[in-house]
Each structure stands twice: as structure tokens, then as C-alpha cells.
mmCIF file of C-alpha atoms in Angstrom:
data_model
loop_
_atom_site.group_PDB
_atom_site.id
_atom_site.type_symbol
_atom_site.label_atom_id
_atom_site.label_comp_id
_atom_site.label_asym_id
_atom_site.label_seq_id
_atom_site.Cartn_x
_atom_site.Cartn_y
_atom_site.Cartn_z
ATOM 1 C CA MET C 1 0.000 0.000 0.000
ATOM 2 C CA ASN C 2 1.308 3.411 -0.995
ATOM 3 C CA PRO C 3 -1.201 5.917 0.412
ATOM 4 C CA THR C 4 -1.278 9.408 -1.054
ATOM 5 C CA ALA C 5 -2.619 12.724 0.170
ATOM 6 C CA ALA C 6 -3.571 16.231 -0.872
ATOM 7 C CA VAL C 7 -3.834 19.446 1.112
ATOM 8 C CA LEU C 8 -6.547 21.992 0.378
ATOM 9 C CA VAL C 9 -5.796 25.421 1.838
ATOM 10 C CA ILE C 10 -8.924 27.559 2.056
ATOM 11 C CA GLY C 11 -9.017 31.297 2.500
ATOM 12 C CA ASN C 12 -8.940 34.648 0.740
ATOM 13 C CA GLU C 13 -6.304 35.806 3.218
ATOM 14 C CA ILE C 14 -3.798 33.284 1.840
ATOM 15 C CA LEU C 15 -4.426 34.279 -1.766
ATOM 16 C CA SER C 16 -4.222 37.995 -0.965
ATOM 17 C CA GLY C 17 -0.844 37.549 0.724
ATOM 18 C CA ARG C 18 -2.076 38.921 4.042
ATOM 19 C CA THR C 19 -1.517 35.569 5.737
ATOM 20 C CA LYS C 20 1.468 33.355 4.952
ATOM 21 C CA ASP C 21 0.687 29.659 4.980
ATOM 22 C CA ALA C 22 2.573 27.859 7.753
ATOM 23 C CA ASN C 23 0.716 24.547 7.603
ATOM 24 C CA LEU C 24 1.665 22.845 4.355
ATOM 25 C CA GLY C 25 5.259 22.047 5.292
ATOM 26 C CA HIS C 26 4.259 20.709 8.695
ATOM 27 C CA ILE C 27 1.603 18.438 7.193
ATOM 28 C CA ALA C 28 3.997 17.179 4.519
ATOM 29 C CA GLU C 29 6.675 16.237 7.053
ATOM 30 C CA ALA C 30 4.190 14.572 9.402
ATOM 31 C CA LEU C 31 2.704 12.480 6.601
ATOM 32 C CA SER C 32 6.102 11.520 5.244
ATOM 33 C CA GLY C 33 6.961 10.195 8.689
ATOM 34 C CA ILE C 34 4.214 7.563 8.430
ATOM 35 C CA GLY C 35 4.742 6.709 4.772
ATOM 36 C CA VAL C 36 1.954 8.844 3.269
ATOM 37 C CA ARG C 37 3.094 10.794 0.224
ATOM 38 C CA LEU C 38 1.751 14.288 -0.253
ATOM 39 C CA ARG C 39 1.065 14.560 -3.980
ATOM 40 C CA GLU C 40 -0.831 17.821 -4.391
ATOM 41 C CA ALA C 41 -1.650 21.095 -2.665
ATOM 42 C CA ARG C 42 -4.276 23.615 -3.745
ATOM 43 C CA VAL C 43 -5.258 27.035 -2.466
ATOM 44 C CA VAL C 44 -8.825 28.204 -3.082
ATOM 45 C CA PRO C 45 -10.772 31.313 -2.047
ATOM 46 C CA ASP C 46 -13.782 31.464 0.247
ATOM 47 C CA LEU C 47 -16.156 30.622 -2.601
ATOM 48 C CA GLU C 48 -18.568 27.736 -2.237
ATOM 49 C CA GLU C 49 -18.367 26.418 -5.789
ATOM 50 C CA GLU C 50 -14.574 26.360 -5.775
ATOM 51 C CA ILE C 51 -14.296 24.643 -2.398
ATOM 52 C CA VAL C 52 -16.893 22.011 -3.318
ATOM 53 C CA ALA C 53 -15.235 21.307 -6.672
ATOM 54 C CA ALA C 54 -11.784 21.030 -5.108
ATOM 55 C CA VAL C 55 -12.946 18.720 -2.314
ATOM 56 C CA ASN C 56 -14.664 16.384 -4.774
ATOM 57 C CA ALA C 57 -11.740 16.340 -7.190
ATOM 58 C CA LEU C 58 -9.134 15.648 -4.516
ATOM 59 C CA ARG C 59 -11.051 13.062 -2.498
ATOM 60 C CA ALA C 60 -11.609 11.025 -5.653
ATOM 61 C CA ARG C 61 -7.937 11.058 -6.556
ATOM 62 C CA TYR C 62 -6.077 10.602 -3.263
ATOM 63 C CA THR C 63 -6.212 8.332 -0.235
ATOM 64 C CA TYR C 64 -6.536 11.289 2.154
ATOM 65 C CA VAL C 65 -7.443 14.965 1.831
ATOM 66 C CA PHE C 66 -6.603 17.520 4.520
ATOM 67 C CA THR C 67 -8.232 20.941 4.497
ATOM 68 C CA THR C 68 -7.096 23.926 6.541
ATOM 69 C CA GLY C 69 -9.013 27.110 7.246
ATOM 70 C CA GLY C 70 -12.581 28.301 7.162
ATOM 71 C CA ILE C 71 -14.113 26.603 10.226
ATOM 72 C CA GLY C 72 -14.324 29.603 12.556
ATOM 73 C CA PRO C 73 -17.331 31.674 13.714
ATOM 74 C CA THR C 74 -17.497 34.380 11.022
ATOM 75 C CA HIS C 75 -19.539 34.712 7.840
ATOM 76 C CA ASP C 76 -16.635 33.720 5.576
ATOM 77 C CA ASP C 77 -16.017 30.448 7.447
ATOM 78 C CA ILE C 78 -17.891 28.213 5.017
ATOM 79 C CA THR C 79 -15.715 25.111 4.833
ATOM 80 C CA SER C 80 -18.010 22.869 6.880
ATOM 81 C CA ALA C 81 -21.052 23.737 4.784
ATOM 82 C CA CYS C 82 -19.074 23.243 1.572
ATOM 83 C CA VAL C 83 -17.798 19.812 2.626
ATOM 84 C CA ALA C 84 -21.365 18.808 3.514
ATOM 85 C CA LYS C 85 -22.483 19.902 0.047
ATOM 86 C CA ALA C 86 -19.607 18.041 -1.612
ATOM 87 C CA PHE C 87 -20.725 14.813 0.100
ATOM 88 C CA GLY C 88 -24.429 15.508 -0.374
ATOM 89 C CA VAL C 89 -25.268 15.411 3.337
ATOM 90 C CA ALA C 90 -26.925 17.831 5.748
ATOM 91 C CA LEU C 91 -25.024 20.268 7.934
ATOM 92 C CA GLU C 92 -26.162 19.633 11.519
ATOM 93 C CA ARG C 93 -25.603 21.147 14.947
ATOM 94 C CA ASN C 94 -23.487 18.420 16.544
ATOM 95 C CA PRO C 95 -24.405 17.812 20.218
ATOM 96 C CA GLU C 96 -20.926 16.697 21.262
ATOM 97 C CA ALA C 97 -19.349 19.694 19.563
ATOM 98 C CA VAL C 98 -21.806 21.962 21.395
ATOM 99 C CA ALA C 99 -20.934 20.289 24.709
ATOM 100 C CA ARG C 100 -17.219 20.883 24.121
ATOM 101 C CA LEU C 101 -17.835 24.566 23.407
ATOM 102 C CA GLU C 102 -20.043 24.889 26.478
ATOM 103 C CA ARG C 103 -17.249 23.522 28.644
ATOM 104 C CA HIS C 104 -14.742 25.905 27.067
ATOM 105 C CA TYR C 105 -16.603 29.224 27.163
ATOM 106 C CA ALA C 106 -17.658 31.012 30.315
ATOM 107 C CA SER C 107 -21.361 31.373 30.981
ATOM 108 C CA GLY C 108 -22.930 33.874 28.597
ATOM 109 C CA HIS C 109 -20.012 33.884 26.154
ATOM 110 C CA LEU C 110 -21.161 31.055 23.882
ATOM 111 C CA ASN C 111 -23.117 33.123 21.384
ATOM 112 C CA GLU C 112 -24.696 32.013 18.109
ATOM 113 C CA ALA C 113 -21.612 32.929 16.096
ATOM 114 C CA ARG C 114 -19.469 30.617 18.186
ATOM 115 C CA LEU C 115 -22.085 27.907 18.030
ATOM 116 C CA ARG C 116 -21.634 27.885 14.251
ATOM 117 C CA MET C 117 -18.379 26.076 14.966
ATOM 118 C CA ALA C 118 -20.486 23.129 16.160
ATOM 119 C CA ASN C 119 -22.133 22.736 12.742
ATOM 120 C CA ILE C 120 -20.781 19.446 11.389
ATOM 121 C CA PRO C 121 -21.824 17.477 8.282
ATOM 122 C CA ALA C 122 -24.023 14.479 9.072
ATOM 123 C CA GLY C 123 -21.826 11.442 9.656
ATOM 124 C CA GLY C 124 -18.763 13.521 10.479
ATOM 125 C CA VAL C 125 -16.383 12.205 13.136
ATOM 126 C CA LEU C 126 -15.002 14.950 15.366
ATOM 127 C CA ILE C 127 -11.319 15.841 15.407
ATOM 128 C CA ASP C 128 -10.168 16.944 18.846
ATOM 129 C CA ASN C 129 -8.996 20.512 19.391
ATOM 130 C CA PRO C 130 -7.188 20.581 22.737
ATOM 131 C CA ILE C 131 -6.406 24.297 22.422
ATOM 132 C CA SER C 132 -9.721 26.087 21.785
ATOM 133 C CA GLN C 133 -12.074 23.065 21.796
ATOM 134 C CA ALA C 134 -13.886 23.962 18.536
ATOM 135 C CA PRO C 135 -13.466 20.648 16.732
ATOM 136 C CA GLY C 136 -12.565 19.760 13.214
ATOM 137 C CA PHE C 137 -14.059 16.668 11.640
ATOM 138 C CA GLN C 138 -13.476 13.716 9.345
ATOM 139 C CA LEU C 139 -15.967 12.799 6.642
ATOM 140 C CA GLY C 140 -14.951 9.861 4.499
ATOM 141 C CA ASN C 141 -11.335 10.407 3.519
ATOM 142 C CA VAL C 142 -11.497 14.179 4.098
ATOM 143 C CA PHE C 143 -10.070 15.694 7.283
ATOM 144 C CA VAL C 144 -11.158 19.261 8.020
ATOM 145 C CA MET C 145 -8.861 21.276 10.278
ATOM 146 C CA ALA C 146 -8.386 24.818 11.515
ATOM 147 C CA GLY C 147 -6.094 27.257 9.753
ATOM 148 C CA VAL C 148 -4.388 28.649 12.876
ATOM 149 C CA PRO C 149 -1.051 26.788 12.876
ATOM 150 C CA ASN C 150 -0.828 25.695 16.514
ATOM 151 C CA ILE C 151 -4.438 24.478 16.469
ATOM 152 C CA MET C 152 -3.947 22.696 13.153
ATOM 153 C CA GLN C 153 -0.838 20.967 14.467
ATOM 154 C CA ALA C 154 -2.673 19.785 17.572
ATOM 155 C CA MET C 155 -5.520 18.461 15.427
ATOM 156 C CA LEU C 156 -3.092 16.672 13.114
ATOM 157 C CA ASP C 157 -1.410 14.984 16.072
ATOM 158 C CA GLY C 158 -4.780 13.453 16.935
ATOM 159 C CA ILE C 159 -5.460 12.417 13.336
ATOM 160 C CA LEU C 160 -2.213 10.594 12.582
ATOM 161 C CA PRO C 161 -3.075 7.441 14.579
ATOM 162 C CA ARG C 162 -6.245 7.063 12.460
ATOM 163 C CA LEU C 163 -4.304 6.872 9.215
ATOM 164 C CA ALA C 164 -3.092 3.753 7.475
ATOM 165 C CA GLY C 165 0.472 4.592 6.554
ATOM 166 C CA GLY C 166 2.678 2.995 3.959
ATOM 167 C CA PRO C 167 6.264 1.780 3.785
ATOM 168 C CA GLN C 168 8.688 4.038 5.630
ATOM 169 C CA LEU C 169 10.428 6.570 3.432
ATOM 170 C CA HIS C 170 14.205 6.798 3.823
ATOM 171 C CA ALA C 171 16.233 9.797 2.725
ATOM 172 C CA ARG C 172 19.784 11.001 2.302
ATOM 173 C CA THR C 173 20.890 14.496 1.365
ATOM 174 C CA VAL C 174 24.146 15.007 -0.492
ATOM 175 C CA ALA C 175 25.222 18.657 -0.530
ATOM 176 C CA CYS C 176 28.127 20.146 -2.432
ATOM 177 C CA GLU C 177 29.396 23.464 -3.754
ATOM 178 C CA LEU C 178 28.892 22.623 -7.402
ATOM 179 C CA GLY C 179 26.423 24.283 -9.721
ATOM 180 C CA GLU C 180 23.370 22.372 -10.916
ATOM 181 C CA GLY C 181 24.586 22.714 -14.493
ATOM 182 C CA VAL C 182 27.812 20.916 -13.635
ATOM 183 C CA ILE C 183 26.117 17.887 -12.148
ATOM 184 C CA ALA C 184 22.862 17.790 -14.165
ATOM 185 C CA ALA C 185 23.844 15.175 -16.751
ATOM 186 C CA ASP C 186 25.302 12.742 -14.210
ATOM 187 C CA LEU C 187 22.321 13.275 -11.910
ATOM 188 C CA SER C 188 19.945 12.401 -14.735
ATOM 189 C CA ALA C 189 21.893 9.221 -15.421
ATOM 190 C CA LEU C 190 21.789 8.342 -11.718
ATOM 191 C CA GLN C 191 18.014 8.743 -11.725
ATOM 192 C CA ASP C 192 17.781 6.429 -14.739
ATOM 193 C CA ARG C 193 19.783 3.792 -12.853
ATOM 194 C CA HIS C 194 17.514 4.117 -9.807
ATOM 195 C CA PRO C 195 13.977 4.614 -11.143
ATOM 196 C CA ASP C 196 12.385 3.646 -7.811
ATOM 197 C CA LEU C 197 14.025 6.569 -6.014
ATOM 198 C CA GLU C 198 12.970 10.199 -5.979
ATOM 199 C CA ILE C 199 15.994 12.394 -6.609
ATOM 200 C CA GLY C 200 15.556 16.136 -6.203
ATOM 201 C CA SER C 201 17.996 18.997 -6.815
ATOM 202 C CA TYR C 202 17.756 22.143 -4.658
ATOM 203 C CA PRO C 203 20.262 24.953 -5.249
ATOM 204 C CA TYR C 204 21.297 27.280 -2.420
ATOM 205 C CA PHE C 205 23.492 30.289 -1.630
ATOM 206 C CA ARG C 206 25.122 30.088 1.789
ATOM 207 C CA HIS C 207 28.012 31.972 3.385
ATOM 208 C CA GLY C 208 28.909 33.540 0.069
ATOM 209 C CA PHE C 209 28.966 30.266 -1.892
ATOM 210 C CA PHE C 210 26.587 28.659 -4.362
ATOM 211 C CA GLY C 211 25.851 24.978 -3.998
ATOM 212 C CA VAL C 212 23.203 22.340 -4.352
ATOM 213 C CA SER C 213 21.481 19.892 -2.014
ATOM 214 C CA LEU C 214 20.615 16.618 -3.726
ATOM 215 C CA VAL C 215 17.912 14.665 -1.902
ATOM 216 C CA LEU C 216 17.360 10.942 -2.480
ATOM 217 C CA ARG C 217 14.187 9.337 -1.134
ATOM 218 C CA GLY C 218 12.786 5.836 -1.336
ATOM 219 C CA THR C 219 11.346 2.920 0.596
ATOM 220 C CA ASN C 220 14.417 0.692 0.126
ATOM 221 C CA GLU C 221 16.965 2.045 2.592
ATOM 222 C CA GLU C 222 19.828 -0.003 1.166
ATOM 223 C CA GLU C 223 19.222 1.423 -2.305
ATOM 224 C CA VAL C 224 19.008 4.967 -0.924
ATOM 225 C CA ILE C 225 22.347 4.531 0.856
ATOM 226 C CA ALA C 226 23.988 2.946 -2.178
ATOM 227 C CA ALA C 227 22.734 5.688 -4.516
ATOM 228 C CA ALA C 228 23.957 8.371 -2.102
ATOM 229 C CA GLU C 229 27.407 6.780 -2.055
ATOM 230 C CA GLU C 230 27.377 6.598 -5.846
ATOM 231 C CA LEU C 231 26.413 10.260 -6.002
ATOM 232 C CA GLY C 232 29.224 11.136 -3.618
ATOM 233 C CA GLY C 233 31.674 9.493 -5.995
ATOM 234 C CA ILE C 234 30.278 11.448 -8.934
ATOM 235 C CA ILE C 235 30.692 14.709 -7.048
ATOM 236 C CA ARG C 236 34.325 13.897 -6.228
ATOM 237 C CA GLN C 237 35.028 13.118 -9.879
ATOM 238 C CA LEU C 238 33.601 16.532 -10.774
ATOM 239 C CA GLY C 239 35.921 18.259 -8.296
ATOM 240 C CA GLY C 240 33.457 18.740 -5.463
ATOM 241 C CA THR C 241 33.295 17.606 -1.845
ATOM 242 C CA PRO C 242 30.088 15.766 -0.900
ATOM 243 C CA ASN C 243 28.503 16.282 2.497
ATOM 244 C CA VAL C 244 26.059 13.464 3.253
ATOM 245 C CA THR C 245 23.379 13.735 5.921
ATOM 246 C CA ILE C 246 20.504 11.482 6.925
ATOM 247 C CA GLY C 247 17.095 12.890 6.040
ATOM 248 C CA THR C 248 16.084 15.742 3.774
ATOM 249 C CA LYS C 249 17.977 18.555 5.510
ATOM 250 C CA GLY C 250 21.421 19.596 4.467
#
């Protein structure tokens, strides 16, 4: 099993540039840790037809879909209603969600706007929110989470045990102070020799020097290690000094 995933970021504030997304990278790393490969990310505005279309397209294509944003108390928080429409189910006031909000807010502070956060599509399974209690939810293979980073991260921590992961992904990063153009042909040949690996090239400028980080990822750790060693030899032949690290940092 090689489960795949997509992230759907919802919100005009992301598209306008007012808010910088801080969730995608965290989700990608968390999923990679359990063998789920993030294959696509989309950003859509607070428009019903676009959210519904994106949810339906992604849930049909990937094992899991994770949405962030649009489940708060204001008029533009329409994600829950849109997911309900995508699945063709009613949006209901969830009693357990209401109870969680009642325990969180002081007497007299749980107004109708805040109660909107307890509107969950019929059949939705709540996702715990240990920070502000307003829950997310799972419907089918779609997981709906808050956009606020620390709340999203707490929700994701609770979701991960529900997921069926795949084979563990292993990675090595080989960095060197060679230009991409110098190593491109040999890197392409290395990829051809190891078609089961993902080999990515990421140039950088650090401490006044240009270089490139070459990341090798795959489920066969022995092949990843062997390919990294082979790449190190190529770099030496080209006059560079390889720096190999475990993982995707370096």
C-alpha cells in the first residue's frame, strides 16, 4: 500500500498575501513520517463552488485529503457547509461539539456565532482541538482542520493514529558546492539507474557560496544509501566535496 494525500488550503487571506501559509510544510513532514506521500496542494478562495469542486476532485484522486481554514465563527467560514455539500449530506448542529464549546466558554459567552463552529456534516467524526475546543471533523477520507497553525498541528497529532500509513520513506541528502549545471547530466543518469528513487535537486546560496542539495528518497533504505554513495563518488570526480546527511535537511 502506498497511500497518497492532498492538502486543500482555504481562505482569501492566503491568496491575498495577508496571511502566509505555515501549515503545508508541517503536514507534509508529518505524513512523510508515516509513509503517506503528499502529492498535491491547492489554495482556493472562500467561494462555495470552488471549495466544493476542489474537495470532490481531490477526495476522488487521493487516499486522504486535509483541508485547513474556514471553520471559525465568522460569515466567511464556510468550509463545513461546503464539505457537507460536496458529500451531499446535511449540515447539523453536533451535540458533542456543542458540549465541548459549552465547557470551554464562560457562561454567557457562547453566542450564536461561536455555536456555528459546532455545525458538522451528518456522519462527520469529530477531530479533537485541545487548544480552543472547537473541533474539526473527518468525513470519508477528508479531514477538516483549523487554519491557525498551533491548532492545526494539535488536530493533526490526533489524526495521525487514524491513518493507514505505507512503507517508511528513507532519505539522504548530499550537498556540495557545485552548480546544478555541472552535475545535471550525471544526476539524470543516476536517476535512470535508480527509477524507484525520488531524486531532487535544490540549489542554495550560503556563506557567500553557491551549492546544491541533492535529496534521495525511497522505501528501500539499502538502495538509498547505495545511490547516495554513488552520487558522492560522482561529485568527487567533478571536483566537489560531498557532504552526506541522513534525512532531507542539508
